CSV table of C-alpha atoms and ligand atoms in Angstrom, one decimal:
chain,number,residue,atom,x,y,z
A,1,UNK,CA,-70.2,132.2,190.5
A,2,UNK,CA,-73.3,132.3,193.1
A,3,UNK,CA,-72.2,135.6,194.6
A,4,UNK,CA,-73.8,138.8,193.9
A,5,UNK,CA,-71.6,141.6,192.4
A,6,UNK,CA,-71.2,145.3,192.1
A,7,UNK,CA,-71.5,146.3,188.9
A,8,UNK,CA,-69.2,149.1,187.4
A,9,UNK,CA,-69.6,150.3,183.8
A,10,UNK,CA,-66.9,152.8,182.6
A,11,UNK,CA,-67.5,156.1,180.5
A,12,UNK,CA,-64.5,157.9,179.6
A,13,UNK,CA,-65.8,160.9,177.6
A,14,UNK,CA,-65.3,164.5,178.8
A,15,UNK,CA,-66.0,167.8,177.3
A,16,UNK,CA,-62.4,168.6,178.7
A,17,UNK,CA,-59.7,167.4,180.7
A,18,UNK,CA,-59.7,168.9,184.0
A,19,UNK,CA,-56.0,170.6,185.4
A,20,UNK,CA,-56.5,167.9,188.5
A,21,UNK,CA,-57.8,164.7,186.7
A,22,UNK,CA,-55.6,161.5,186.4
A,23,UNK,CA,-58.8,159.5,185.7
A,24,UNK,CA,-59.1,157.1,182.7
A,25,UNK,CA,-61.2,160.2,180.3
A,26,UNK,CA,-60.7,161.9,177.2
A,27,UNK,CA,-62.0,164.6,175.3
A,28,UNK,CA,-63.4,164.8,171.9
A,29,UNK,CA,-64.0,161.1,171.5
A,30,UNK,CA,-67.9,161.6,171.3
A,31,UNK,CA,-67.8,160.0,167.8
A,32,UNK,CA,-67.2,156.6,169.6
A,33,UNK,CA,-70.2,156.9,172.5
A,34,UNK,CA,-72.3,154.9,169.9
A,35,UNK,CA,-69.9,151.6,169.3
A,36,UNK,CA,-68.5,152.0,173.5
A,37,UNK,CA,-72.0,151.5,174.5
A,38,UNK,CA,-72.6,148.3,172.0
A,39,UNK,CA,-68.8,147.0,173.4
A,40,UNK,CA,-69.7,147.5,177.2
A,41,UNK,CA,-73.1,145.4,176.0
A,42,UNK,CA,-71.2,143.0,174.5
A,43,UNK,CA,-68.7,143.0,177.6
A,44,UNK,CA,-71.7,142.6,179.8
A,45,UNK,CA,-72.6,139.3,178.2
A,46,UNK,CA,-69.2,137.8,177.7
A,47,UNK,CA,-68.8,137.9,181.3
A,48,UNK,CA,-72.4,137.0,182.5
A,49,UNK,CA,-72.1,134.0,180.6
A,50,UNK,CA,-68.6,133.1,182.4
A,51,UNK,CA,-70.0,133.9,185.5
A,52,UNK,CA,-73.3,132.0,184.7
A,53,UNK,CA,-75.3,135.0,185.3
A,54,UNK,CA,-74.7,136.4,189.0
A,55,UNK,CA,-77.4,138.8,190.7
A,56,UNK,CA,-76.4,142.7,190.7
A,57,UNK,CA,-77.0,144.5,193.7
A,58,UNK,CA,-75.7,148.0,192.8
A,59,UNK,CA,-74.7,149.4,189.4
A,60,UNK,CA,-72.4,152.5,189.3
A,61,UNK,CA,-72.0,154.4,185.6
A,62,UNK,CA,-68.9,156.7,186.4
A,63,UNK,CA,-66.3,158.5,184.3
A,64,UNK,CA,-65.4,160.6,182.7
A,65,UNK,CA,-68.9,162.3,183.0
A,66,UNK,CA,-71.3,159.9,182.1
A,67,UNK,CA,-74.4,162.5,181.9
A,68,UNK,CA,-72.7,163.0,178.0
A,69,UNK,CA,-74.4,160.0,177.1
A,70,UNK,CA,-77.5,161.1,174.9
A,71,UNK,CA,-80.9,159.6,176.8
A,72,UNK,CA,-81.2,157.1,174.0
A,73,UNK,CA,-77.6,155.7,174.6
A,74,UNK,CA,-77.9,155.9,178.2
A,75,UNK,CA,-81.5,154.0,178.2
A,76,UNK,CA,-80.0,151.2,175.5
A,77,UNK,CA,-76.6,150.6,177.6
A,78,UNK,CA,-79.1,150.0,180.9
A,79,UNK,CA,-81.6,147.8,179.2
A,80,UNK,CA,-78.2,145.9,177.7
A,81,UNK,CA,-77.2,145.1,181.2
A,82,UNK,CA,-80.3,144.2,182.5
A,83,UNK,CA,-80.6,142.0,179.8
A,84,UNK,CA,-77.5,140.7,180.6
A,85,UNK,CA,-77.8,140.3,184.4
A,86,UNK,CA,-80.5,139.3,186.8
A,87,UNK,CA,-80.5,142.9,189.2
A,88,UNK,CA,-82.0,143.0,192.6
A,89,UNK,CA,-85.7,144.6,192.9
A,90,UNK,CA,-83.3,147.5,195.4
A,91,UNK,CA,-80.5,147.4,192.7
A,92,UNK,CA,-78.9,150.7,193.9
A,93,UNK,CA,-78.3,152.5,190.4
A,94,UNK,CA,-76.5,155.8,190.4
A,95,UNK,CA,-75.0,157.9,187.5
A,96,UNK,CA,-72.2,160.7,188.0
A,97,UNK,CA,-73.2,163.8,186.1
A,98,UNK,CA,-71.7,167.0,185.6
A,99,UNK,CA,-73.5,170.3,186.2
A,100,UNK,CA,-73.8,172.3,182.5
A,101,UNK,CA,-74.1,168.5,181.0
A,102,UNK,CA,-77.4,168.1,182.0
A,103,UNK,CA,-81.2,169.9,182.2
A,104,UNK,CA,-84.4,169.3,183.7
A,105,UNK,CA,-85.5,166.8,180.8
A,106,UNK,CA,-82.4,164.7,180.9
A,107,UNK,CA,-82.3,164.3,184.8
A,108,UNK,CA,-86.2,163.3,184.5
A,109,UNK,CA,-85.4,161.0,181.3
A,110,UNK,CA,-82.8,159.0,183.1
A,111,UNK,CA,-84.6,158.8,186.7
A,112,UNK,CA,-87.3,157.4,184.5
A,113,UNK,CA,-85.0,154.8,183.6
A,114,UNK,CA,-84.8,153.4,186.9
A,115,UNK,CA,-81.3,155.7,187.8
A,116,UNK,CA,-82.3,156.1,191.7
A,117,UNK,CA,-79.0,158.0,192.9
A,118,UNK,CA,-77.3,160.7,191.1
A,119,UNK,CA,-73.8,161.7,191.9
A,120,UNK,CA,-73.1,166.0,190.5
A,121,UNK,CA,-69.7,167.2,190.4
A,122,UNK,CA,-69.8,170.0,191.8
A,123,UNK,CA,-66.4,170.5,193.4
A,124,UNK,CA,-66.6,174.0,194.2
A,125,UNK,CA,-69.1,177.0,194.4
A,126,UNK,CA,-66.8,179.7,193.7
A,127,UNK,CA,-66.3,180.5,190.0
A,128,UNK,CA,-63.3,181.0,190.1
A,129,UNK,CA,-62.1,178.0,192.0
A,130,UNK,CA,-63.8,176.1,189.0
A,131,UNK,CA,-62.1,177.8,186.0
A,132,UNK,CA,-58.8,177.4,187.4
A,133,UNK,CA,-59.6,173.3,187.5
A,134,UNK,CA,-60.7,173.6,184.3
A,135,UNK,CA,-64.8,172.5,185.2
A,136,UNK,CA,-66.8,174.0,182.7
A,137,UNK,CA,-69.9,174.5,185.0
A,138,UNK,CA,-70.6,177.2,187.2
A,139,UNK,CA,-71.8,177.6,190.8
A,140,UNK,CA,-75.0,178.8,189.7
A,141,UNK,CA,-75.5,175.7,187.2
A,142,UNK,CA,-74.8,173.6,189.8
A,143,UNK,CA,-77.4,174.7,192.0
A,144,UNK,CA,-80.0,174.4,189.2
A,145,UNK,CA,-78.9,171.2,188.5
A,146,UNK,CA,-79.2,169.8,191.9
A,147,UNK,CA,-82.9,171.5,191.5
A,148,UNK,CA,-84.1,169.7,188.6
A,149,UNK,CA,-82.7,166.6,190.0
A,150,UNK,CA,-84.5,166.7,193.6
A,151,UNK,CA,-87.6,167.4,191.3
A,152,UNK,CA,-86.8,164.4,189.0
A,153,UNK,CA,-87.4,162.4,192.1
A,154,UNK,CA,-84.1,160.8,192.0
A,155,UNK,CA,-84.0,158.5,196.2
A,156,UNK,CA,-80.3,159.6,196.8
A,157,UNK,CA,-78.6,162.5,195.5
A,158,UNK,CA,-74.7,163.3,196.2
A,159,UNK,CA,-72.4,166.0,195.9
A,160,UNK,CA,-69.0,165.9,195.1
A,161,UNK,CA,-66.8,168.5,196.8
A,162,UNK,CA,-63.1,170.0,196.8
A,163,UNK,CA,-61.2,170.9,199.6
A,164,UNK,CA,-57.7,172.6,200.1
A,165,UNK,CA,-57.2,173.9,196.3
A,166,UNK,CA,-54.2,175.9,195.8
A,167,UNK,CA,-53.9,179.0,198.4
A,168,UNK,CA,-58.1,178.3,199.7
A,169,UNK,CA,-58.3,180.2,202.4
A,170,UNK,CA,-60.3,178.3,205.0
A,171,UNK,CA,-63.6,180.8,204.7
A,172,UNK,CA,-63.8,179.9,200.9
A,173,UNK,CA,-64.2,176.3,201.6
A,174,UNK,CA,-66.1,176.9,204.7
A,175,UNK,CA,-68.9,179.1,202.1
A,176,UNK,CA,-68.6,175.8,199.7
A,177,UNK,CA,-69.5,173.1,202.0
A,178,UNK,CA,-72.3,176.0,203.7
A,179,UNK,CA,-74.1,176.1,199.9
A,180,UNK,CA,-73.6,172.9,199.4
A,181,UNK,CA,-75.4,171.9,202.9
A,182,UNK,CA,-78.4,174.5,202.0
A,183,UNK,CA,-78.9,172.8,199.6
A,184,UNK,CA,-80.0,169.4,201.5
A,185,UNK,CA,-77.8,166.6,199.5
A,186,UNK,CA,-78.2,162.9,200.9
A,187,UNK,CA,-74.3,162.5,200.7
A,188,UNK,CA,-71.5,164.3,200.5
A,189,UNK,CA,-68.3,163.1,199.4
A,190,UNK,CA,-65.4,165.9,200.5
A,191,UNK,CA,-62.3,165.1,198.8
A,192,UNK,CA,-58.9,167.0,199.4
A,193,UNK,CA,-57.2,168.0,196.6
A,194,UNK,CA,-54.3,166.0,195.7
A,195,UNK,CA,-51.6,166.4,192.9
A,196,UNK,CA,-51.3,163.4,190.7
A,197,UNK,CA,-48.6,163.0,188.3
A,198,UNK,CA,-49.1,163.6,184.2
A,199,UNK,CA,-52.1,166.2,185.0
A,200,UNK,CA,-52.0,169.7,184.4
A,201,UNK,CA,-51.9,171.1,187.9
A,202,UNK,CA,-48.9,168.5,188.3
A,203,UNK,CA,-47.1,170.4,185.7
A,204,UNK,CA,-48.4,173.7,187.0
A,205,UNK,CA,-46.7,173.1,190.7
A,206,UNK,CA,-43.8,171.5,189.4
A,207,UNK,CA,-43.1,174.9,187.6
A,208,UNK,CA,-44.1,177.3,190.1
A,209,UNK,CA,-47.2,178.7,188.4
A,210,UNK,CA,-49.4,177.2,191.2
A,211,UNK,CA,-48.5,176.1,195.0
A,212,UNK,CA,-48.7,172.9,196.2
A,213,UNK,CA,-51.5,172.3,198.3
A,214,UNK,CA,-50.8,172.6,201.8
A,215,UNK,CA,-51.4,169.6,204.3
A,216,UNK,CA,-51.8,171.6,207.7
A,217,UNK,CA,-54.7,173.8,205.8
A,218,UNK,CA,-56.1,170.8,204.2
A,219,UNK,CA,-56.4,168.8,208.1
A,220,UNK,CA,-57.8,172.0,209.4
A,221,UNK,CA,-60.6,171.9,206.8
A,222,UNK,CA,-61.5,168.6,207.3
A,223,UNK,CA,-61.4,169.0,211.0
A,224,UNK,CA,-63.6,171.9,210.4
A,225,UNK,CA,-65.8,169.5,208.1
A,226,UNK,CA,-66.2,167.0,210.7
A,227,UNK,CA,-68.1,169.2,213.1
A,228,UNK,CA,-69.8,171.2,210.6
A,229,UNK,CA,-71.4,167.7,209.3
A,230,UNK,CA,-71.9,166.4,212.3
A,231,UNK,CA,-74.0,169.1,213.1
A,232,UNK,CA,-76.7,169.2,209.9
A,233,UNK,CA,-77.0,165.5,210.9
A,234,UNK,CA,-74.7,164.0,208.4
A,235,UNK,CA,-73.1,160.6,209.4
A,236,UNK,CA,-69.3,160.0,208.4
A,237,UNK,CA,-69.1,156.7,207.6
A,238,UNK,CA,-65.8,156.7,205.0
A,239,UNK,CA,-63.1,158.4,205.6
A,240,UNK,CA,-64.0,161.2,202.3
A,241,UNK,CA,-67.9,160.0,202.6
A,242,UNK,CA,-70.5,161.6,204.4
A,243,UNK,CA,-74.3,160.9,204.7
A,244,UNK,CA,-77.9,160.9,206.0
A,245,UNK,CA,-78.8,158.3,207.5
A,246,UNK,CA,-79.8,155.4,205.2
A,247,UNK,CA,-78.1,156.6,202.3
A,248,UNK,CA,-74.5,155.6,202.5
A,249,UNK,CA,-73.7,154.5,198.8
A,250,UNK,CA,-74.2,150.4,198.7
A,251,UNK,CA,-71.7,150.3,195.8
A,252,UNK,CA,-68.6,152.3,197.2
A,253,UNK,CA,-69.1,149.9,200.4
A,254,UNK,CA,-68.7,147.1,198.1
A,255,UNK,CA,-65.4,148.0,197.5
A,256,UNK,CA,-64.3,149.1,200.8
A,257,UNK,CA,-65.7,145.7,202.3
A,258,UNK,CA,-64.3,143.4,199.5
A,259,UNK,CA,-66.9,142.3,198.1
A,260,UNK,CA,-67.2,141.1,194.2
A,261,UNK,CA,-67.2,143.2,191.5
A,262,UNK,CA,-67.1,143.5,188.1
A,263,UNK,CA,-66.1,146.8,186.0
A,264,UNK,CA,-67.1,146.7,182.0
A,265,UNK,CA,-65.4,149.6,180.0
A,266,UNK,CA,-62.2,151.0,179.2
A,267,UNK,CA,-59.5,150.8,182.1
A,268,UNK,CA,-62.7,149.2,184.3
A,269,UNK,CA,-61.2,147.5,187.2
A,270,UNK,CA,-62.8,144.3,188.8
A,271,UNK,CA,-62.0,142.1,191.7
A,272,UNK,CA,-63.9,138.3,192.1
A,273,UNK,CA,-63.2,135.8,194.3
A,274,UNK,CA,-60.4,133.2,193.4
A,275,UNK,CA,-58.5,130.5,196.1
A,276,UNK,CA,-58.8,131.4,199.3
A,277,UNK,CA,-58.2,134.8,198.2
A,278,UNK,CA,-59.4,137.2,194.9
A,279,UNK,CA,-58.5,137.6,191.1
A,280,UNK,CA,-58.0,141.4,190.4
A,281,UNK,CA,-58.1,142.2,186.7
A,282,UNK,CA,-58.3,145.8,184.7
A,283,UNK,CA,-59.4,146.5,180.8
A,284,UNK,CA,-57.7,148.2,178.4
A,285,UNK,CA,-57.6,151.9,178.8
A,286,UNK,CA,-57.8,153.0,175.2
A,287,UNK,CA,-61.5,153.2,174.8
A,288,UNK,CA,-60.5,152.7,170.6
A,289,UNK,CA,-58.4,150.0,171.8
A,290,UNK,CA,-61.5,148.6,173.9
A,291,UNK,CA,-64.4,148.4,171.3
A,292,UNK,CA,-61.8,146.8,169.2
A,293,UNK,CA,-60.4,143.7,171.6
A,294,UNK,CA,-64.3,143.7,173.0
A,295,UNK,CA,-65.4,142.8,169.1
A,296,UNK,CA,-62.3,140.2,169.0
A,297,UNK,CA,-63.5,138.5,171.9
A,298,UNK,CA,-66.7,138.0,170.7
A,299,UNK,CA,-65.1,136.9,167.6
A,300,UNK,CA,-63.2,134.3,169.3
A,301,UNK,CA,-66.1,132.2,171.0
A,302,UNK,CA,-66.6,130.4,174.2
A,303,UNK,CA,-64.4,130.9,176.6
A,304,UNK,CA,-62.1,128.6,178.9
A,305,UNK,CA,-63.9,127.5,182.5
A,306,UNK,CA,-62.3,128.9,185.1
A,307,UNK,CA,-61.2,132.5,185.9
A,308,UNK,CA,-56.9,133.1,185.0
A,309,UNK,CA,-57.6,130.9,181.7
A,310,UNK,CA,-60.5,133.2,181.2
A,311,UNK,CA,-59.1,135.9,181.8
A,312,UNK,CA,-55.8,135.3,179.5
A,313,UNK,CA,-58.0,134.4,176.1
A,314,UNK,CA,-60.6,138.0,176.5
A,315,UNK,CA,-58.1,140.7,174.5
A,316,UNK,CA,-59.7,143.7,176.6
A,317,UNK,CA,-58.5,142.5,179.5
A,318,UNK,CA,-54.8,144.4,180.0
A,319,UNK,CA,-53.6,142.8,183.3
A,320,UNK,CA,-54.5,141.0,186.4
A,321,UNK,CA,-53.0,140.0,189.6
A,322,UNK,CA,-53.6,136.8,191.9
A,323,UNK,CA,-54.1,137.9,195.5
A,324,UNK,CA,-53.5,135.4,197.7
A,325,UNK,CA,-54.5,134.8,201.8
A,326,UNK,CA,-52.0,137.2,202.9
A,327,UNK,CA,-52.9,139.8,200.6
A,328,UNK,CA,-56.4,139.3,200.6
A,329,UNK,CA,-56.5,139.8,204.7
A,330,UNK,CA,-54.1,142.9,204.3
A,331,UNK,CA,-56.5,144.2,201.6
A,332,UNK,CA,-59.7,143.8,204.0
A,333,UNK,CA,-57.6,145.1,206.8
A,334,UNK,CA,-56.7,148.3,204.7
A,335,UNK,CA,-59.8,149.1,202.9
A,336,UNK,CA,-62.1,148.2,206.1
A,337,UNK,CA,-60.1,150.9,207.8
A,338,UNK,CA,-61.1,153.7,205.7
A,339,UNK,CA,-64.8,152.9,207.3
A,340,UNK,CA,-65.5,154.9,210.4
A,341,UNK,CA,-67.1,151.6,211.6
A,342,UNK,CA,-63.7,149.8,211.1
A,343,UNK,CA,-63.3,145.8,210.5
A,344,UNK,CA,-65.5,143.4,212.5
A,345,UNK,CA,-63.1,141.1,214.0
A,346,UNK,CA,-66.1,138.6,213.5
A,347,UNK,CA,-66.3,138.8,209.5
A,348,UNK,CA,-62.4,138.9,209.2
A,349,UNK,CA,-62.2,135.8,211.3
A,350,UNK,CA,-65.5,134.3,209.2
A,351,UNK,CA,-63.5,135.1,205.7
A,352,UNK,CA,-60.0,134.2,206.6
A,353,UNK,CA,-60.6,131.6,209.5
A,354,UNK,CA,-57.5,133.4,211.4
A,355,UNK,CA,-57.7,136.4,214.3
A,356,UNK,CA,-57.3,139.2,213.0
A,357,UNK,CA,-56.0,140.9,216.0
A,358,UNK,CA,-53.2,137.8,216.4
A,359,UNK,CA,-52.9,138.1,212.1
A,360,UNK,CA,-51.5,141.8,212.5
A,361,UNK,CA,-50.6,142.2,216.5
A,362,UNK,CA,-47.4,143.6,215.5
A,363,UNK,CA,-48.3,146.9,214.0
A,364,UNK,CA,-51.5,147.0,215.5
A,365,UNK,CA,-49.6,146.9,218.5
A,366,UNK,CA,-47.3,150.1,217.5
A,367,UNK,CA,-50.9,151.8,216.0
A,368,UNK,CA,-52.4,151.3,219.0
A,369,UNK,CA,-49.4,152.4,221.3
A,370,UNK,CA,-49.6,155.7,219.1
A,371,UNK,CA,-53.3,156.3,219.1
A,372,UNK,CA,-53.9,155.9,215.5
A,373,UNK,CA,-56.4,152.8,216.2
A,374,UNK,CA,-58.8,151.2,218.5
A,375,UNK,CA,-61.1,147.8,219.6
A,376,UNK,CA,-64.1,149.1,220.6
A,377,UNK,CA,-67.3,146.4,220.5
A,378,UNK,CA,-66.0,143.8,218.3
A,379,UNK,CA,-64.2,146.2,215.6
A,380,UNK,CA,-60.8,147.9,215.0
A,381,UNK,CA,-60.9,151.1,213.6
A,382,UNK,CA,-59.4,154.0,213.4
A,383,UNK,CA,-59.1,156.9,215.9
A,384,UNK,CA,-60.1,160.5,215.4
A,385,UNK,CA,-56.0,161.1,215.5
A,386,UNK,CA,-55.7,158.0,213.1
A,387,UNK,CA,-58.2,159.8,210.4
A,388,UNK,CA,-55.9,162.6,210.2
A,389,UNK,CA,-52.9,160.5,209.8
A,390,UNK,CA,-54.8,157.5,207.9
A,391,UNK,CA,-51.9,157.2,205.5
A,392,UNK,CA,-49.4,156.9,207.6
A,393,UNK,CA,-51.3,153.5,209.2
A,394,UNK,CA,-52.0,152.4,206.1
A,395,UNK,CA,-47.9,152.4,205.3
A,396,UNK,CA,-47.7,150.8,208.3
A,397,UNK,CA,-49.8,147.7,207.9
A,398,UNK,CA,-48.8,146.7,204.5
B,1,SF4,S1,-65.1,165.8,184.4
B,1,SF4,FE1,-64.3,164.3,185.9
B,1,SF4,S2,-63.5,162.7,184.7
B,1,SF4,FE2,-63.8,164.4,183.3
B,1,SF4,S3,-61.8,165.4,183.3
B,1,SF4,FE3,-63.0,166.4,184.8
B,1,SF4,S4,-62.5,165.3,186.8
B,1,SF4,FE4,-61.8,164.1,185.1
């Protein structure tokens, strides 16, 4: 494969589950950083060798909280992948890290290792907005942490943020995204609280012990947001992503622009180009399970040419899915709609060889009709109206 590709690497470990998180992490499984890491090594050359070594333009560790890792681990998984894959002199490299993980010395150790964005979960900076979602951190370790990072010299730092927790009143979100603003990130991402099945808060709504968060105060903080951003000069360029200019995060747009990428780890999703559409595939999500089918694989030798045969003979791999032309331009459609800059009608018609415009007139037609979305030089996106009621246009155009 000659394309470049966004490079994911998966780390499950937590120090605790929090009451909100459906992600792919676990606690207490520290005893297994040491083989993961070696597996996710191994992972990385399995599939540059199937590939036949494509460029990486952006690497993303995520989690779970991947600032667990001890500095040794962290610095041999990164010098296994660069080992593995040619990355770009500008390879955009950021690590998620949780405040009360880290300290000055880590945060240095790890920008010394060429990590040049750093993504804190901060969620909230009221206290007591974090111990009832279970973060461990407090408001005030967040703010140190965000210190020693801008003095680690790290080019991008972003701040993850919670809005519309149960019963918020708008003032305590308000004083959240104020801190968080003093404190001069390069990107916010502001994320509304939803409520996703097998978590604890889930469980907590279902029996009444916690309200539901409430859609009419969750639009009026974002519409709040909006200006508020706007005005300290941050651009809003996703629909949950905000940023100064030149620091939008290369990776993230890599998905939302379907571009390859591959994801090493447990439950790692990637997406590469296959037909005239793409090959999505995911990895098992037992990281136990993982180092075990990883060591298999290796086990088993060289692997079939060509992606599906591939992808049936590597035992980490759990599933995968074929999406042809149709799905691939609903996909681009979809995802290029949660960027405030919308599709190009240009790139769509470069990809797919078809008009977009003609591809979906039917519901664009109805979309447009209702004000949810607009042409405007060469690209559709949506409206301010259609932000607020993005998923309801997204139903609409699958
Ligand atoms: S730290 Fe992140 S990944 Fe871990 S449990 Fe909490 S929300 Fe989930």
């Amino acid at each position: 494969m000659k394309d470049p590709v966004a490079l994911y690497v998966h780390l499950p470990f937590c120090e605790l589950k929090c009451a909100y998180c459906d992600f792919n992490s676990y606690a207490g499984l520290e005893g297994l950083m040491g083989p993961y890491v070696e597996a996710v090594a191994a992972e990385a050359r399995l599939w540059s060798a199937l590939l036949g070594r494509p460029p990486v333009t952006t690497l993303f560790c995520g989690g779970g909280t991947p600032s667990l890792l001890p500095l040794p681990s962290l610095e041999r998984l990164l010098a296994a992948l660069r080992d593995a894959f040619p990355f770009q002199p500008d390879c955009e490299t950021t690590v998620e890290a949780n405040p009360g993980t880290v300290d000055a010395r880590y945060l240095k150790g790890i920008a010394a290792l060429g990590v040049n964005r750093l993504s804190l979960g901060v969620q909230s900076f009221h206290d007591d907005e974090l111990r009832a979602l279970d973060r461990l951190h407090t408001a005030q370790e967040a703010e140190e942490a965000y210190g020693w990072a801008r003095r680690a010299g790290f080019a991008s730092i972003n701040l993850d943020l919670i809005y519309g927790l149960p019963a918020q009143p708008l003032a305590r979100w308000q004083a959240t995204l104020e801190r968080a603003i003093a404190l001069g990130p390069d990107h916010l991402s502001l994320y509304a609280l939803t409520v996703e099945e097998g978590t604890k808060l889930a469980y907590q709504v279902a029996r009444g012990l916690v309200p539901p968060p409430d859609d009419d105060a969750q639009a009026e903080m974002l519409e709040w947001s909006l200006e508020r951003m706007a005005a300290a000069g941050y651009e809003h360029y996703e629909i949950s992503n905000w940023a100064r200019p030149g620091h939008r995060c290369r990776h993230n747009l890599a998905y939302w622009q379907c571009r390859p990428y591959l994801g090493l780890g447990a439950g790692a999703h990637s997406c590469l180009p296959w037909g005239d559409g793409w090959c999505r595939f995911w990895d098992v999500a037992s990281p136990r399970r993982y180092i075990e089918a990883v060591a298999e694989a290796c086990r088993a030798g060289p692997l079939a040419d060509g992606l599906p045969d591939a992808l049936a003979a590597l035992p980490q791999v759990a599933g995968r899915e074929v999406v042809g032309l149709e799905g691939a331009m609903s996909e681009f459609l979809l995802m290029g709609l949660r960027l405030r800059d919308g599709v190009s009608l240009a790139e769509f018609r470069r990809r797919f060889g078809r008009e977009l415009l003609d591809t979906f007139a039917g519901p664009l037609a109805e979309l447009s009709e209702l004000g949810l979305v607009e042409v405007r030089g060469g690209r559709l996106r949506l409206t301010r109206r259609g932000l607020f009621l993005a998923n309801e246009v997204f139903v609409r155009l699958l």
